[in-house]
Amino acid sequence: MVYTTLQTTKSEEIFAAAQKLMPGGVSSPVRAFKSVGGQPIVFDRVQGAYVWDVDGNQYIDYVGTWGPAICGHANPEVIGALREALEKGTSFGAPCYLENVLAEMVIDAVPCIEMVRFVNSGTEACMGVLRLMRAFTGREKIIKFQGCYHGHADSFLVQAGSGVATLGLPDSPGVPKAATSATLTAPYNDLEAVKELFKNNPEEIAGVILEPVVGNSGFILPDAGFLEGLRELTQDHGALLVFDEVMTGFRIAYGGAQERFGVTPDLTTLGKIIGGGLPVGAYGGRADIMSMVAPAGPMYQAGTLSGNPLAMTAGIKTLELLQKSGVYEQLHEKTQRLSEGLLNAAQEAGHTVCGGSLSAMFGMFFCEGPVHNYDDAKLSDATKFGNFHRGMLERGIYLAPSQFEAGFTSLAHTDEDIERTLAAAREVLATL
Ligand SMILES: *Cc1c(COP(=O)(O)O)cnc(C)c1O
C-alpha cells in the first residue's frame, strides 16, 4: 500500500496501466508526483474547492487545475454557459462574436493590453510573444530569469543558476544550442545582473520577459523597485518589457500583477484563468507592437482552434464572475489566513519556514527566508516538503506535488475548508 490511511487501489491500477501507455503515465510531468516521492492520485471529478479520486476519496484542492479554477471547479455558471455554447458547435475556424467579447474584457482589464491575439495555451502565448519581441525590435537576444517558467518552447528552456545554464546551454536534450544561444539569464530580483547584460550586449537585446510574481519556483514576490527598475532599463535600451501573466493574470488582481504593482509592460501573456478551465492562451499589448502580427502585419502566427467558441465562453463567464465587487478582497483575506496559519503552525512545531501570499496565491518554503530567487528557493528542505505533502494528502488536502509550485485558492474555498486544512497541517507538521 502506497499510503497508510488512504485507500488508493484504483489510482494505483490506473497509474500502473498509464505508465505503459504514456511517458511517465501522464500528459504533463509535474503530475507524476516524482519530486514528492509519492504515487499520483487519479481524479474522477471536481466540484468547487474539492476533488474526488477514483477510489472515492475527497480532497480540499489547492492546485485548482494549476490556476484556472479561481471561481471553483465546475462552477455552475461556467458549466451552464458552456452547455448553451456547445449546442452551437465546438469550433468555427472563422470569426466569432465571442472573441470580441473576451478581447474587450481583457483589454479593459489589463493595463498594457490595447490589442490581443488568442491562442490555445500559455506555452503558445509565450512562443508568439517571443517572436513578436524579436520582430518588433529587429533584435534577437532576450533576458529571462532563473526559475521563471514560460512554457516549453526551445528558447525558454534555459533555467540558469547552474554553470550549464549560465553558458546559455539548453536544459533539455533535443533543444538545439542555436535555439537558446540568444537567451540570456539573470537571477530574479537582481537588477544589477540585468544592467550588466544590457551593458555587455549593446543594442542586441529585444526584451526582458518575467513572471511579475513568481509561481514556478515556489511563490516569490518581486522586491520593491525591481519591476520599476526593469521598466526603466528596458526603456533606456530600446528593449521591450514583457510580463508573463499566464499565472498571475486575473489572480493577483483583476488586471494582473501589472495593476497591483502599477508597472505597465509593453506586452503581456495570459492563459489559465482566461480559459476558465478550457485550453486558452493570449498575448497582447501596445497596439503599435500588436499591429505587426499577421494578418495586420508580417509576423506569422496562427491556430486552427484559436478563439474557439467554447474556450471563449468559459473565459467570458469566469471573468464576469471575477468582476463582482469584493471578490479579490475575499480571496486575499482567505489566502492570507491560510498562509499565516501554515507558517505559524510550522514554526510552533519547530520548523524553519518562510513564505507568504498575495491575493489568491501562496507558498511556503522549508528554509530560512526570505527567498528572493530560485537559488534561495533551492535551499528549501525537499525531503521535508515531500513528507509534508504526503501527510496532507493522507488527511484529504491536495497540495501541488512540488516545492517549486505556488498554491492557489479559489472563491469556492470556505472558512471551514481553511480551518480543516490548518488542523491537518498542525497534525502533519508535528510528525515531521
Ligand atoms: C503555466 C504557465 C505557462 C505555460 O502555460 P501552458 O498553458 O501550461 O502551456 C507559461 N507561463 C507561466 C508563468 C505559467 O505559469
Coordinates of C-alpha atoms and ligand atoms in Angstrom, one line a residue:
M1 CA 0.0 0.0 0.0
V2 CA 1.4 3.4 -1.0
Y3 CA -0.4 5.5 1.6
T4 CA -1.1 4.4 5.2
T5 CA -4.5 6.0 5.7
L6 CA -5.7 6.4 2.1
Q7 CA -7.3 3.6 0.1
T8 CA -5.9 4.2 -3.4
T9 CA -6.1 0.8 -5.1
K10 CA -7.9 2.1 -8.2
S11 CA -5.5 5.0 -8.6
E12 CA -2.6 2.6 -8.4
E13 CA -4.0 0.3 -11.0
I14 CA -4.9 3.1 -13.4
F15 CA -1.5 4.8 -13.0
A16 CA 0.4 1.5 -13.5
A17 CA -1.5 1.0 -16.8
A18 CA -1.0 4.6 -17.8
Q19 CA 2.8 4.2 -17.5
K20 CA 2.8 1.7 -20.3
L21 CA 0.6 3.9 -22.5
M22 CA 2.1 7.4 -21.9
P23 CA 5.6 8.5 -21.0
G24 CA 5.7 8.6 -17.2
G25 CA 1.9 7.8 -17.2
V26 CA 1.0 11.5 -17.5
S27 CA 0.3 14.2 -20.1
S28 CA 2.4 16.8 -18.2
P29 CA 5.4 16.0 -16.0
V30 CA 4.7 17.5 -12.5
R31 CA 1.5 15.5 -12.2
A32 CA 3.6 12.3 -11.7
F33 CA 4.5 13.2 -8.1
K34 CA 8.2 12.4 -8.8
S35 CA 9.5 15.3 -6.7
V36 CA 7.4 14.4 -3.6
G37 CA 8.1 10.7 -3.9
G38 CA 4.5 9.6 -3.7
Q39 CA 2.1 8.0 -6.1
P40 CA -0.2 10.3 -8.1
I41 CA -3.9 10.3 -7.3
V42 CA -6.1 9.7 -10.3
F43 CA -9.1 12.1 -10.4
D44 CA -12.6 11.2 -11.1
R45 CA -14.4 14.5 -10.7
V46 CA -14.0 18.0 -9.4
Q47 CA -16.5 20.5 -7.9
G48 CA -16.0 23.8 -6.1
A49 CA -13.0 23.6 -3.8
Y50 CA -13.0 19.8 -3.9
V51 CA -11.7 16.9 -6.0
W52 CA -12.6 13.2 -5.8
D53 CA -10.3 10.4 -6.8
V54 CA -11.3 7.2 -8.5
D55 CA -11.3 5.4 -5.1
G56 CA -13.9 7.8 -3.8
N57 CA -11.6 9.9 -1.5
Q58 CA -12.4 13.6 -1.3
Y59 CA -9.7 16.3 -1.0
I60 CA -9.7 20.1 -0.5
D61 CA -7.8 21.2 -3.6
Y62 CA -5.1 24.0 -3.6
V63 CA -3.9 23.3 -7.2
G64 CA -7.1 24.4 -9.0
T65 CA -6.0 22.6 -12.2
W66 CA -2.8 24.7 -11.9
G67 CA -4.6 28.1 -11.8
P68 CA -7.7 28.2 -14.0
A69 CA -10.2 27.2 -11.3
I70 CA -10.3 30.5 -9.4
C71 CA -14.1 30.5 -9.3
G72 CA -14.1 26.9 -8.0
H73 CA -14.1 23.8 -10.1
A74 CA -17.0 23.1 -12.4
N75 CA -18.6 26.4 -11.5
P76 CA -22.3 26.0 -12.3
E77 CA -22.5 29.4 -14.2
V78 CA -19.5 28.5 -16.3
I79 CA -20.8 25.0 -16.9
G80 CA -24.3 26.4 -17.8
A81 CA -22.8 28.9 -20.3
L82 CA -20.7 26.1 -21.8
R83 CA -23.8 23.8 -22.2
E84 CA -25.5 26.6 -24.2
A85 CA -22.5 27.3 -26.3
L86 CA -21.9 23.6 -27.0
E87 CA -25.3 23.4 -28.8
K88 CA -24.0 25.9 -31.4
G89 CA -20.8 23.9 -32.2
T90 CA -17.4 23.5 -30.7
S91 CA -15.1 25.1 -33.2
F92 CA -15.8 27.6 -36.1
G93 CA -12.4 28.3 -37.6
A94 CA -14.0 31.6 -38.6
P95 CA -14.6 34.9 -36.8
C96 CA -16.9 34.5 -33.8
Y97 CA -18.5 37.3 -31.8
L98 CA -17.4 35.8 -28.5
E99 CA -13.8 36.6 -29.4
N100 CA -14.8 40.3 -29.5
V101 CA -16.4 40.0 -26.1
L102 CA -13.4 38.3 -24.4
A103 CA -11.0 40.6 -26.2
E104 CA -12.8 43.6 -24.9
M105 CA -12.8 42.3 -21.4
V106 CA -9.1 41.6 -21.5
I107 CA -8.3 45.0 -23.0
D108 CA -10.4 46.7 -20.4
A109 CA -8.8 44.8 -17.5
V110 CA -5.1 44.6 -18.3
P111 CA -3.4 48.0 -18.3
C112 CA -0.9 47.3 -21.1
I113 CA -3.2 45.5 -23.5
E114 CA -4.6 47.5 -26.4
M115 CA -4.9 44.6 -28.8
V116 CA -4.9 40.8 -28.1
R117 CA -4.3 37.6 -30.0
F118 CA -5.9 34.4 -28.7
V119 CA -4.0 31.1 -28.8
N120 CA -4.6 27.7 -27.1
S121 CA -2.1 27.6 -24.2
G122 CA 0.3 29.6 -22.2
T123 CA 3.2 28.0 -24.0
E124 CA 1.8 29.1 -27.3
A125 CA 1.3 32.7 -26.0
C126 CA 4.9 32.8 -24.9
M127 CA 6.1 31.5 -28.2
G128 CA 4.1 34.1 -30.0
V129 CA 5.3 37.0 -27.8
L130 CA 8.9 35.9 -28.2
R131 CA 8.7 36.1 -32.0
L132 CA 6.9 39.4 -31.7
M133 CA 9.6 40.9 -29.4
R134 CA 12.2 40.0 -32.0
A135 CA 10.1 41.1 -35.0
F136 CA 9.3 44.5 -33.5
T137 CA 12.9 45.3 -32.3
G138 CA 14.8 43.6 -35.0
R139 CA 17.0 42.2 -32.2
E140 CA 17.4 38.5 -31.3
K141 CA 18.6 38.3 -27.7
I142 CA 16.2 38.1 -24.8
I143 CA 16.6 38.1 -21.0
K144 CA 14.8 35.7 -18.8
F145 CA 15.1 34.9 -15.1
Q146 CA 16.4 31.8 -13.4
G147 CA 13.5 29.7 -12.2
C148 CA 10.8 31.5 -14.2
Y149 CA 8.7 29.3 -16.5
H150 CA 7.4 30.5 -19.8
G151 CA 6.2 27.2 -21.3
H152 CA 8.1 24.5 -23.1
A153 CA 9.3 26.3 -26.2
D154 CA 13.0 25.7 -27.1
S155 CA 14.2 29.3 -26.4
F156 CA 12.8 29.3 -22.8
L157 CA 14.3 26.0 -21.7
V158 CA 17.3 27.7 -20.1
Q159 CA 16.9 27.9 -16.4
A160 CA 20.4 29.0 -15.5
G161 CA 21.6 29.1 -11.9
S162 CA 23.9 26.2 -12.8
G163 CA 27.0 26.7 -14.8
V164 CA 25.5 24.9 -17.8
A165 CA 22.7 27.4 -18.0
T166 CA 24.9 30.4 -17.5
L167 CA 26.6 29.4 -20.7
G168 CA 23.2 29.5 -22.4
L169 CA 23.2 25.8 -22.9
P170 CA 19.8 24.1 -23.1
D171 CA 18.2 22.3 -20.1
S172 CA 16.6 19.5 -22.2
P173 CA 18.1 17.2 -24.8
G174 CA 16.5 17.9 -28.2
V175 CA 16.8 21.7 -27.8
P176 CA 19.4 22.9 -30.3
K177 CA 22.1 25.1 -28.9
A178 CA 21.2 27.7 -31.5
A179 CA 17.7 28.0 -30.0
T180 CA 19.0 29.0 -26.6
S181 CA 22.2 30.9 -27.5
A182 CA 20.2 34.1 -27.7
T183 CA 18.6 33.5 -24.3
L184 CA 20.4 35.4 -21.5
T185 CA 19.5 34.7 -17.9
A186 CA 19.7 36.6 -14.6
P187 CA 18.7 35.8 -11.0
Y188 CA 15.2 37.0 -10.2
N189 CA 15.2 40.3 -8.2
D190 CA 18.8 41.1 -9.4
L191 CA 18.6 44.4 -11.3
E192 CA 22.4 44.7 -11.3
A193 CA 22.7 41.5 -13.2
V194 CA 20.2 42.7 -15.8
K195 CA 22.1 46.0 -16.1
E196 CA 25.3 44.1 -16.7
L197 CA 23.6 42.0 -19.5
F198 CA 22.4 45.2 -21.2
K199 CA 25.9 46.7 -20.9
N200 CA 27.6 43.6 -22.4
N201 CA 25.1 43.2 -25.3
P202 CA 24.5 46.8 -26.6
E203 CA 21.6 47.2 -29.0
E204 CA 21.2 43.4 -29.2
I205 CA 18.5 42.7 -26.5
A206 CA 15.0 42.6 -27.8
G207 CA 13.4 42.5 -24.4
V208 CA 13.0 41.1 -20.9
I209 CA 10.4 38.5 -20.0
L210 CA 9.4 37.6 -16.5
E211 CA 6.8 36.4 -14.1
P212 CA 5.9 39.6 -12.2
V213 CA 5.2 37.5 -9.2
V214 CA 6.9 34.1 -9.5
G215 CA 4.8 31.0 -9.1
N216 CA 7.1 28.5 -10.9
S217 CA 9.9 28.3 -8.4
G218 CA 7.5 28.4 -5.5
F219 CA 5.9 31.7 -4.6
I220 CA 8.4 34.6 -4.8
L221 CA 7.4 38.3 -4.7
P222 CA 9.3 41.0 -6.6
D223 CA 11.4 43.1 -4.3
A224 CA 10.4 46.8 -4.1
G225 CA 11.7 48.6 -7.1
F226 CA 12.5 45.5 -9.2
L227 CA 9.6 45.8 -11.7
E228 CA 10.1 49.6 -11.8
G229 CA 13.8 49.1 -12.4
L230 CA 13.2 46.7 -15.3
R231 CA 10.7 49.1 -16.8
E232 CA 13.3 51.9 -16.8
L233 CA 16.2 49.7 -18.0
T234 CA 14.2 48.3 -20.9
Q235 CA 13.0 51.8 -21.9
D236 CA 16.6 53.2 -21.7
H237 CA 17.9 50.4 -24.0
G238 CA 15.1 50.4 -26.6
A239 CA 14.0 46.9 -25.4
L240 CA 10.6 45.6 -24.6
L241 CA 9.3 44.6 -21.2
V242 CA 7.0 41.5 -21.2
F243 CA 5.1 40.3 -18.2
D244 CA 4.2 36.6 -18.4
E245 CA 0.9 36.8 -16.5
V246 CA -0.3 33.3 -17.6
M247 CA -0.4 32.5 -13.9
T248 CA -0.9 36.0 -12.3
G249 CA -3.4 37.4 -14.7
F250 CA -6.8 37.8 -13.1
R251 CA -5.3 36.1 -10.0
I252 CA -3.1 38.8 -8.3
A253 CA -5.7 41.3 -9.2
Y254 CA -8.4 41.6 -11.9
G255 CA -5.8 43.5 -14.1
G256 CA -3.0 41.2 -13.0
A257 CA 0.3 41.9 -11.3
Q258 CA 0.7 45.0 -13.5
E259 CA -2.4 46.5 -12.0
R260 CA -1.4 45.5 -8.4
F261 CA 2.2 46.9 -8.7
G262 CA 1.4 49.9 -11.0
V263 CA 4.1 48.9 -13.6
T264 CA 2.9 48.7 -17.2
P265 CA 4.9 46.4 -19.5
D266 CA 4.8 46.6 -23.3
L267 CA 3.4 43.2 -23.8
T268 CA 1.7 40.5 -21.7
T269 CA 1.0 36.9 -22.0
L270 CA -2.2 35.3 -20.5
G271 CA -3.6 31.8 -20.1
K272 CA -5.1 29.6 -17.3
I273 CA -7.9 31.8 -15.8
I274 CA -8.9 33.4 -19.1
G275 CA -9.8 30.0 -20.4
G276 CA -11.9 29.2 -17.3
G277 CA -10.6 25.6 -17.5
L278 CA -10.6 25.2 -21.3
P279 CA -7.4 25.5 -23.3
V280 CA -6.7 29.2 -23.9
G281 CA -3.7 31.5 -24.0
A282 CA -3.3 35.0 -25.3
Y283 CA -0.7 37.7 -25.9
G284 CA -1.4 41.3 -26.1
G285 CA 0.0 44.8 -25.5
R286 CA 0.7 48.1 -27.2
A287 CA -1.3 48.5 -30.5
D288 CA 1.8 49.6 -32.4
I289 CA 3.5 46.3 -31.5
M290 CA 0.5 44.1 -31.9
S291 CA -0.1 45.5 -35.4
M292 CA 2.9 43.5 -36.5
V293 CA 1.0 40.3 -36.0
A294 CA -0.4 38.6 -39.2
P295 CA -2.6 39.4 -41.0
A296 CA -2.4 43.0 -39.8
G297 CA 1.4 42.8 -40.2
P298 CA 4.2 40.4 -41.3
M299 CA 4.8 38.4 -38.1
Y300 CA 3.2 35.0 -38.8
Q301 CA 1.3 33.1 -36.1
A302 CA -1.9 31.1 -36.5
G303 CA -4.1 28.4 -34.9
T304 CA -6.8 26.1 -36.1
L305 CA -8.7 26.1 -32.7
S306 CA -7.7 29.6 -31.6
G307 CA -10.6 31.7 -30.3
N308 CA -13.0 28.7 -30.4
P309 CA -16.4 29.4 -29.0
L310 CA -16.2 27.0 -26.1
A311 CA -13.0 28.4 -24.7
M312 CA -14.1 32.0 -25.2
T313 CA -17.4 31.2 -23.4
A314 CA -15.6 29.7 -20.4
G315 CA -13.3 32.7 -20.3
I316 CA -16.0 35.3 -20.5
K317 CA -18.1 33.7 -17.8
T318 CA -15.1 33.3 -15.5
L319 CA -14.1 36.9 -15.9
E320 CA -17.7 38.0 -15.3
L321 CA -17.7 36.2 -12.0
L322 CA -14.4 37.9 -11.1
Q323 CA -15.9 41.4 -11.8
K324 CA -18.3 41.1 -8.8
S325 CA -17.3 43.6 -6.1
G326 CA -15.2 42.3 -3.2
V327 CA -14.0 39.2 -5.0
Y328 CA -10.3 40.0 -4.7
E329 CA -10.6 41.3 -1.1
Q330 CA -12.3 38.0 -0.2
L331 CA -9.6 35.9 -2.0
H332 CA -6.8 37.9 -0.4
E333 CA -8.2 37.7 3.1
K334 CA -8.8 33.9 2.9
T335 CA -5.5 33.2 1.4
Q336 CA -3.6 35.3 3.9
R337 CA -5.3 33.5 6.8
L338 CA -4.3 30.1 5.3
S339 CA -0.8 31.2 4.6
E340 CA -0.2 32.8 8.0
G341 CA -1.8 29.8 9.7
L342 CA 0.5 27.4 7.8
L343 CA 3.6 29.4 8.7
N344 CA 2.6 29.7 12.4
A345 CA 1.8 26.0 12.6
A346 CA 5.2 25.1 11.1
Q347 CA 7.0 27.5 13.5
E348 CA 5.1 26.2 16.5
A349 CA 6.2 22.7 15.5
G350 CA 9.8 23.9 15.5
H351 CA 10.4 24.0 11.7
T352 CA 12.3 26.8 10.0
V353 CA 10.0 28.1 7.3
C354 CA 9.3 31.2 5.2
G355 CA 6.7 32.2 2.7
G356 CA 3.7 34.4 2.2
S357 CA 0.7 35.1 0.0
L358 CA -0.7 37.7 -2.3
S359 CA -4.3 37.7 -3.4
A360 CA -5.1 34.1 -4.3
M361 CA -1.5 32.8 -4.5
F362 CA 0.6 31.5 -1.6
G363 CA 3.7 29.5 -0.8
M364 CA 5.8 28.1 2.0
F365 CA 9.5 27.0 1.9
F366 CA 11.2 24.8 4.5
C367 CA 14.2 27.1 4.9
E368 CA 15.2 30.4 6.5
G369 CA 13.9 33.2 4.3
P370 CA 13.4 35.5 2.7
V371 CA 13.5 33.8 -0.7
H372 CA 14.3 36.3 -3.4
N373 CA 15.2 33.9 -6.3
Y374 CA 15.5 30.3 -7.5
D375 CA 18.8 29.7 -5.7
D376 CA 17.2 30.7 -2.4
A377 CA 14.2 28.5 -3.1
K378 CA 16.5 25.5 -3.7
L379 CA 17.6 25.8 -0.1
S380 CA 14.2 24.5 1.0
D381 CA 14.2 21.1 2.5
A382 CA 12.7 19.0 -0.3
T383 CA 12.5 15.8 1.8
K384 CA 10.6 17.6 4.5
F385 CA 8.3 19.1 1.8
G386 CA 7.7 15.6 0.3
N387 CA 6.7 14.2 3.7
F388 CA 4.5 17.3 4.4
H389 CA 2.8 16.8 1.0
R390 CA 2.2 13.1 1.7
G391 CA 0.8 13.8 5.2
M392 CA -1.5 16.4 3.9
L393 CA -2.7 14.2 1.1
E394 CA -3.5 11.4 3.6
R395 CA -5.6 13.9 5.5
G396 CA -7.6 15.0 2.5
I397 CA -5.6 18.1 1.4
Y398 CA -4.4 18.2 -2.1
L399 CA -1.3 20.4 -2.5
A400 CA 0.8 20.9 -5.6
P401 CA 3.2 17.9 -5.8
S402 CA 6.3 20.1 -5.9
Q403 CA 8.1 22.5 -3.7
F404 CA 8.5 24.7 -6.7
E405 CA 4.9 25.5 -7.4
A406 CA 2.7 28.1 -5.8
G407 CA -0.5 27.2 -4.1
F408 CA -3.9 28.6 -5.3
T409 CA -7.1 29.3 -3.5
S410 CA -10.5 30.0 -5.1
L411 CA -13.8 31.7 -4.4
A412 CA -15.2 28.2 -3.5
H413 CA -12.9 27.7 -0.5
T414 CA -14.8 28.2 2.7
D415 CA -13.6 29.3 6.1
E416 CA -14.3 25.7 7.2
D417 CA -12.0 24.4 4.4
I418 CA -9.2 26.7 5.6
E419 CA -9.7 25.6 9.2
R420 CA -9.7 21.9 8.2
T421 CA -6.5 22.5 6.2
L422 CA -4.8 24.2 9.1
A423 CA -5.8 21.4 11.5
A424 CA -4.4 18.8 9.1
A425 CA -1.2 20.9 8.8
R426 CA -0.7 21.1 12.6
E427 CA -1.0 17.3 12.8
V428 CA 1.4 16.6 9.9
L429 CA 3.9 19.3 11.0
A430 CA 4.1 17.7 14.5
T431 CA 5.3 14.4 12.9
L432 CA 8.0 15.8 10.6
Ligands
LIG1 C1 1.5 27.7 -16.9 C2 2.5 28.7 -17.3 C3 2.9 28.8 -18.7 C4 2.5 27.7 -19.7 O1 1.2 27.6 -19.9 P1 0.6 26.2 -20.5 O2 -0.8 26.5 -20.7 O3 0.9 25.2 -19.5 O4 1.3 26.0 -21.8 C5 3.6 29.9 -19.1 N1 4.0 30.8 -18.2 C6 3.6 30.8 -16.9 C7 4.0 31.9 -16.0 C8 2.9 29.7 -16.4 O5 2.5 29.7 -15.1

